[in-house]
Amino acid sequence: MEYEKLSMNALKCMYVASVIAGVILLAVIGAVNYFWIFPKEIWIGKIVSVVLSCVILADMAVSPYFRFHRYQYSINDECIDIKEGYLFVKRNIVPIERLHKLQIEKGPIDQFFHVSKVVVTTAGGDVKIQFLEEDKAERITESLSNRINEIVSERKEQDGREN
């Protein structure tokens, strides 16, 4: 099975999203330190804040890189296979015959970098193929839709022969 990788726009999108989330977390840590409800002499709170800030900054720099290089997907006539993760890698395999709904989503950061998510809905839940170029997301959605229609037609023919 041949896996496809993401474009460089996906990496840029991941970095921007990571920076935004990191800045929000750093702001929360700063607000907690500024409005510290306990006495100012609690040095352990300051140490925890510094350590958390360092972890957040390191995560902002490292996690998009690893997520980008570990993210792979493959689509064939039988299934969709997605590998993703940062510290823990997870793999989703979805049989195409189980698909109920296909949807393309774009958030504000996705729109800026011209990437999209294809959301595949099954009875068991949703699976997302993320950070796809917009035209590729359209092609994947159209291809999966055509394959679903083929499967439905084949089943109707089989049901007609059995009766």
XYZ file of N, CA and C in Angstrom:
489
model
N 0.856 -1.174 0.000
C 0.000 0.000 0.000
C 0.902 1.237 0.000
N 0.651 2.117 -0.926
C 1.466 3.325 -1.052
C 0.781 4.491 -0.335
N 1.519 5.109 0.583
C 0.983 6.218 1.358
C 1.370 7.543 0.725
N 0.485 8.509 0.865
C 0.749 9.854 0.359
C 1.127 10.754 1.522
N 1.991 11.714 1.236
C 2.435 12.685 2.231
C 1.710 14.006 1.984
N 1.865 14.921 2.917
C 1.222 16.224 2.840
C 2.125 17.245 2.145
N 1.541 18.349 1.721
C 2.298 19.423 1.079
C 2.942 20.325 2.131
N 3.821 21.193 1.697
C 4.483 22.126 2.605
C 3.490 23.135 3.198
N 2.394 23.412 2.501
C 1.362 24.289 3.070
C 0.790 23.683 4.349
N 0.737 22.365 4.398
C 0.238 21.683 5.597
C 1.169 21.942 6.773
N 2.477 21.887 6.529
C 3.439 22.140 7.604
C 3.314 23.575 8.114
N 3.169 24.523 7.209
C 3.000 25.927 7.613
C 1.728 26.093 8.440
N 0.660 25.448 8.004
C -0.617 25.513 8.719
C -0.471 24.925 10.122
N 0.239 23.815 10.243
C 0.452 23.191 11.546
C 1.250 24.111 12.466
N 2.282 24.763 11.929
C 3.083 25.671 12.752
C 2.255 26.862 13.232
N 1.463 27.456 12.357
C 0.651 28.605 12.761
C -0.369 28.195 13.817
N -1.028 27.076 13.623
C -2.004 26.597 14.615
C -1.317 26.310 15.951
N -0.134 25.734 15.901
C 0.622 25.442 17.123
C 1.031 26.723 17.839
N 1.469 27.719 17.090
C 1.866 28.994 17.697
C 0.663 29.683 18.341
N -0.468 29.675 17.670
C -1.668 30.307 18.231
C -2.071 29.612 19.536
N -2.105 28.285 19.527
C -2.464 27.549 20.749
C -1.436 27.799 21.853
N -0.158 27.829 21.488
C 0.894 28.075 22.475
C 0.814 29.454 23.085
N 0.535 30.462 22.260
C 0.413 31.834 22.768
C -0.763 31.940 23.735
N -1.859 31.278 23.418
C -3.023 31.299 24.318
C -2.659 30.651 25.657
N -1.990 29.499 25.610
C -1.593 28.831 26.854
C -0.602 29.672 27.655
N 0.349 30.308 26.972
C 1.308 31.173 27.667
C 0.603 32.378 28.293
N -0.408 32.901 27.613
C -1.177 34.019 28.169
C -1.924 33.590 29.435
N -2.465 32.383 29.419
C -3.155 31.868 30.610
C -2.166 31.714 31.768
N -0.993 31.166 31.471
C 0.025 31.023 32.518
C 0.436 32.396 33.048
N 0.613 33.355 32.143
C 0.965 34.712 32.563
C -0.117 35.343 33.426
N -1.386 35.142 33.038
C -2.486 35.701 33.823
C -2.555 35.063 35.206
N -2.332 33.756 35.271
C -2.344 33.079 36.565
C -1.218 33.637 37.446
N -0.060 33.851 36.861
C 1.056 34.400 37.635
C 0.803 35.849 38.052
N 0.213 36.627 37.188
C -0.038 38.030 37.492
C -1.104 38.181 38.576
N -2.164 37.403 38.434
C -3.270 37.480 39.387
C -3.206 36.327 40.380
N -2.029 35.902 40.750
C -1.820 34.752 41.626
C -2.644 34.920 42.888
N -3.514 33.976 43.144
C -4.423 34.128 44.281
C -3.788 33.717 45.595
N -2.643 33.061 45.517
C -1.941 32.679 46.732
C -0.862 33.725 47.024
N -0.283 33.689 48.200
C 0.765 34.670 48.524
C 1.917 34.625 47.521
N 2.546 35.769 47.298
C 3.615 35.913 46.307
C 4.856 35.094 46.631
N 4.999 34.646 47.863
C 6.200 33.927 48.266
C 6.198 32.455 47.845
N 5.163 32.002 47.187
C 5.111 30.601 46.806
C 6.003 30.409 45.573
N 7.219 29.984 45.826
C 8.207 29.826 44.759
C 7.926 28.618 43.874
N 7.250 27.601 44.409
C 6.965 26.409 43.612
C 6.032 26.743 42.445
N 5.120 27.684 42.652
C 4.222 28.113 41.575
C 4.984 28.760 40.432
N 5.995 29.547 40.771
C 6.816 30.203 39.745
C 7.641 29.170 38.981
N 8.168 28.195 39.698
C 8.962 27.152 39.036
C 8.080 26.340 38.084
N 6.899 25.991 38.548
C 5.967 25.239 37.702
C 5.613 26.057 36.458
N 5.396 27.354 36.632
C 5.067 28.224 35.499
C 6.204 28.277 34.490
N 7.431 28.389 34.965
C 8.587 28.436 34.061
C 8.740 27.111 33.316
N 8.599 26.004 34.034
C 8.718 24.688 33.394
C 7.617 24.504 32.346
N 6.365 24.843 32.708
C 5.261 24.728 31.747
C 5.496 25.606 30.524
N 5.992 26.808 30.738
C 6.261 27.711 29.623
C 7.328 27.132 28.697
N 8.363 26.558 29.261
C 9.417 25.937 28.449
C 8.877 24.740 27.661
N 8.041 23.942 28.295
C 7.448 22.788 27.608
C 6.557 23.258 26.462
N 5.773 24.291 26.700
C 4.890 24.822 25.654
C 5.712 25.365 24.492
N 6.766 26.117 24.779
C 7.609 26.659 23.711
C 8.286 25.534 22.914
N 8.773 24.520 23.607
C 9.389 23.386 22.913
C 8.368 22.649 22.051
N 7.161 22.465 22.591
C 6.101 21.805 21.837
C 5.730 22.604 20.592
N 5.672 23.922 20.717
C 5.361 24.778 19.564
C 6.388 24.601 18.452
N 7.642 24.396 18.819
C 8.710 24.270 17.837
C 8.810 22.869 17.239
N 8.507 21.848 18.025
C 8.798 20.469 17.617
C 7.576 19.705 17.101
N 6.431 19.855 17.744
C 5.291 18.992 17.408
C 4.822 19.113 15.961
N 4.742 20.313 15.361
C 4.305 20.342 13.958
C 5.239 19.566 13.029
N 6.527 19.631 13.293
C 7.493 18.924 12.460
C 7.240 17.413 12.492
N 7.104 16.858 13.700
C 6.883 15.419 13.822
C 5.509 15.014 13.310
N 4.489 15.810 13.591
C 3.151 15.495 13.094
C 3.126 15.485 11.568
N 3.811 16.452 10.962
C 3.865 16.547 9.504
C 4.542 15.317 8.898
N 5.665 14.928 9.462
C 6.416 13.810 8.893
C 5.805 12.448 9.210
N 4.974 12.354 10.209
C 4.325 11.084 10.539
C 2.953 10.933 9.890
N 2.389 12.035 9.410
C 1.049 11.967 8.830
C 1.131 11.369 7.424
N 0.421 10.277 7.227
C 0.348 9.611 5.927
C -1.066 9.092 5.734
N -1.491 9.039 4.488
C -2.796 8.455 4.206
C -2.735 7.693 2.889
N -3.618 6.735 2.765
C -3.724 5.937 1.559
C -5.200 5.655 1.302
N -5.589 5.765 0.056
C -6.973 5.472 -0.327
C -6.923 4.507 -1.508
N -7.600 3.372 -1.359
C -7.717 2.435 -2.482
C -9.190 2.063 -2.652
N -9.474 1.061 -3.453
C -10.873 0.687 -3.725
C -11.585 0.094 -2.520
N -10.830 -0.422 -1.544
C -11.449 -1.074 -0.401
C -11.485 -0.224 0.866
N -10.444 0.598 1.103
C -10.388 1.285 2.400
C -9.606 2.602 2.335
N -9.769 3.351 3.412
C -8.991 4.558 3.670
C -8.113 4.236 4.878
N -6.834 4.503 4.770
C -5.878 4.191 5.829
C -5.142 5.476 6.189
N -5.244 5.898 7.451
C -4.624 7.152 7.898
C -3.725 6.860 9.091
N -2.472 7.306 9.001
C -1.523 7.208 10.112
C -1.187 8.631 10.540
N -1.309 8.898 11.849
C -1.004 10.232 12.346
C -0.591 10.175 13.804
N 0.044 11.243 14.263
C 0.397 11.321 15.661
C 1.670 12.100 15.893
N 1.937 12.358 17.160
C 3.129 13.089 17.569
C 3.919 12.191 18.510
N 3.497 12.076 19.729
C 4.137 11.143 20.659
C 3.628 9.722 20.439
N 2.336 9.595 20.242
C 1.715 8.300 19.995
C 1.133 8.316 18.595
N 1.470 7.325 17.805
C 0.979 7.239 16.438
C -0.263 6.357 16.418
N -1.331 6.867 15.806
C -2.538 6.056 15.688
C -2.829 5.824 14.207
N -3.519 4.738 13.963
C -3.841 4.353 12.592
C -5.333 4.078 12.504
N -5.981 4.733 11.545
C -7.405 4.520 11.290
C -7.552 3.850 9.934
N -8.259 2.741 9.907
C -8.566 2.067 8.649
C -10.080 2.009 8.533
N -10.601 2.602 7.478
C -12.044 2.687 7.293
C -12.411 2.005 5.975
N -13.226 0.940 6.031
C -13.690 0.314 4.781
C -14.606 1.280 4.020
N -14.387 1.423 2.742
C -15.167 2.370 1.950
C -16.643 1.997 1.921
N -16.949 0.712 1.977
C -18.352 0.299 1.944
C -19.121 0.728 3.192
N -18.421 1.154 4.242
C -19.067 1.591 5.479
C -19.320 3.105 5.527
N -18.917 3.834 4.507
C -19.064 5.294 4.523
C -20.529 5.696 4.408
N -20.902 6.685 5.214
C -22.261 7.212 5.181
C -22.300 8.618 4.598
N -21.274 9.397 4.891
C -21.301 10.799 4.487
C -19.868 11.285 4.266
N -19.706 12.159 3.276
C -18.427 12.810 3.002
C -18.623 14.314 3.111
N -17.650 14.983 3.682
C -17.778 16.427 3.889
C -16.388 17.046 3.814
N -16.310 18.259 3.277
C -15.055 19.011 3.257
C -15.193 20.163 4.233
N -14.204 20.301 5.123
C -14.205 21.384 6.115
C -12.956 22.237 5.959
N -13.115 23.543 6.239
C -11.983 24.472 6.227
C -12.158 25.450 7.374
N -11.172 25.495 8.250
C -11.175 26.497 9.305
C -10.487 27.762 8.801
N -10.429 28.806 9.629
C -9.814 30.064 9.183
C -8.328 29.919 8.847
N -7.599 29.137 9.618
C -6.177 28.937 9.322
C -6.041 28.082 8.068
N -6.903 27.082 7.924
C -6.902 26.249 6.717
C -7.140 27.100 5.470
N -8.075 28.020 5.545
C -8.385 28.865 4.397
C -7.198 29.730 4.009
N -6.483 30.230 4.995
C -5.323 31.076 4.717
C -4.245 30.295 3.958
N -4.057 29.023 4.322
C -3.030 28.199 3.686
C -3.576 27.313 2.566
N -4.842 27.483 2.220
C -5.486 26.752 1.125
C -5.423 25.235 1.325
N -5.729 24.806 2.542
C -5.820 23.377 2.833
C -7.219 23.072 3.367
N -7.593 21.809 3.289
C -8.933 21.377 3.707
C -8.850 20.043 4.429
N -9.963 19.700 5.071
C -10.110 18.394 5.710
C -11.255 17.669 5.023
N -11.049 16.408 4.718
C -12.144 15.571 4.234
C -12.621 14.766 5.434
N -13.866 14.982 5.820
C -14.447 14.286 6.959
C -15.281 13.123 6.421
N -14.916 11.926 6.837
C -15.578 10.697 6.411
C -16.384 10.194 7.601
N -17.691 10.100 7.441
C -18.567 9.658 8.524
C -18.997 8.219 8.282
N -18.839 7.405 9.330
C -19.307 6.022 9.306
C -20.239 5.837 10.496
N -20.800 4.659 10.631
C -21.661 4.379 11.786
C -20.860 4.464 13.083
N -19.555 4.229 13.009
C -18.710 4.249 14.197
C -18.175 5.618 14.557
N -18.370 6.618 13.716
C -17.882 7.960 14.010
C -17.250 8.613 12.794
N -16.527 9.683 13.049
C -15.904 10.460 11.986
C -14.402 10.202 11.938
N -13.862 10.211 10.730
C -12.426 10.136 10.497
C -12.086 11.286 9.565
N -10.990 11.992 9.862
C -10.606 13.144 9.048
C -9.291 12.886 8.328
N -9.287 13.202 7.037
C -8.045 13.259 6.280
C -7.710 14.744 6.249
N -6.702 15.141 7.021
C -6.453 16.557 7.266
C -5.346 17.135 6.387
N -5.309 18.457 6.331
C -4.239 19.241 5.716
C -4.033 18.911 4.241
N -5.114 18.655 3.517
C -5.029 18.368 2.086
C -5.121 19.665 1.296
N -4.421 19.740 0.177
C -4.610 20.859 -0.740
C -6.076 20.851 -1.162
N -6.640 22.054 -1.385
C -8.074 22.150 -1.657
C -8.499 21.318 -2.865
N -7.747 21.383 -3.960
C -8.122 20.620 -5.152
C -8.007 19.115 -4.919
N -7.026 18.709 -4.137
C -6.869 17.284 -3.808
C -8.041 16.808 -2.945
N -8.484 17.636 -2.004
C -9.636 17.283 -1.169
C -10.886 17.098 -2.030
N -11.060 17.966 -3.014
C -12.201 17.842 -3.929
C -12.116 16.548 -4.730
N -10.926 16.235 -5.239
C -10.749 15.009 -6.024
C -11.001 13.761 -5.169
N -10.498 13.773 -3.938
C -10.699 12.623 -3.041
C -12.177 12.441 -2.741
N -12.864 13.531 -2.445
C -14.295 13.453 -2.140
C -15.077 12.926 -3.340
N -14.747 13.422 -4.523
C -15.441 12.967 -5.734
C -15.148 11.490 -6.002
N -13.893 11.096 -5.851
C -13.508 9.709 -6.077
C -14.206 8.760 -5.093
N -14.226 9.135 -3.808
C -14.899 8.297 -2.814
C -16.396 8.233 -3.069
N -16.982 9.344 -3.464
C -18.411 9.373 -3.764
C -18.725 8.445 -4.936
N -17.897 8.492 -5.977
C -18.096 7.597 -7.122
C -17.955 6.136 -6.709
N -16.972 5.836 -5.860
C -16.770 4.454 -5.408
C -17.958 3.973 -4.581
N -18.503 4.843 -3.720
C -19.690 4.484 -2.927
C -20.863 4.187 -3.859
N -21.046 5.020 -4.881
C -22.134 4.788 -5.840
C -21.957 3.462 -6.578
N -20.708 3.109 -6.925
C -20.440 1.824 -7.564
C -20.825 0.664 -6.645
N -20.463 0.771 -5.377
C -20.779 -0.288 -4.412
C -22.285 -0.442 -4.262
N -22.998 0.670 -4.195
C -24.468 0.619 -4.075
C -25.073 -0.027 -5.307
N -24.574 0.336 -6.490
C -25.089 -0.258 -7.728
C -24.833 -1.758 -7.769
N -23.625 -2.180 -7.360
C -23.295 -3.604 -7.338
C -24.218 -4.364 -6.389
N -24.504 -3.775 -5.244
C -25.394 -4.438 -4.277
C -26.813 -4.546 -4.814
N -27.271 -3.505 -5.505
C -28.628 -3.554 -6.084
C -28.726 -4.646 -7.129
N -27.660 -4.783 -7.945
C -27.654 -5.828 -8.961
C -27.659 -7.194 -8.299
N -26.887 -7.383 -7.256
C -26.838 -8.669 -6.552
C -28.187 -8.981 -5.908
N -28.826 -7.965 -5.310
C -30.146 -8.180 -4.701
C -31.175 -8.537 -5.761
N -31.081 -7.938 -6.926
C -32.010 -8.233 -8.016
C -31.845 -9.635 -8.535
N -30.625 -10.156 -8.581
C -30.361 -11.516 -9.055
C -30.838 -12.558 -8.056
N -30.737 -12.229 -6.766
C -31.127 -13.190 -5.725
C -32.640 -13.366 -5.669
N -33.407 -12.355 -6.060
C -34.868 -12.448 -5.994
C -35.434 -13.113 -7.163
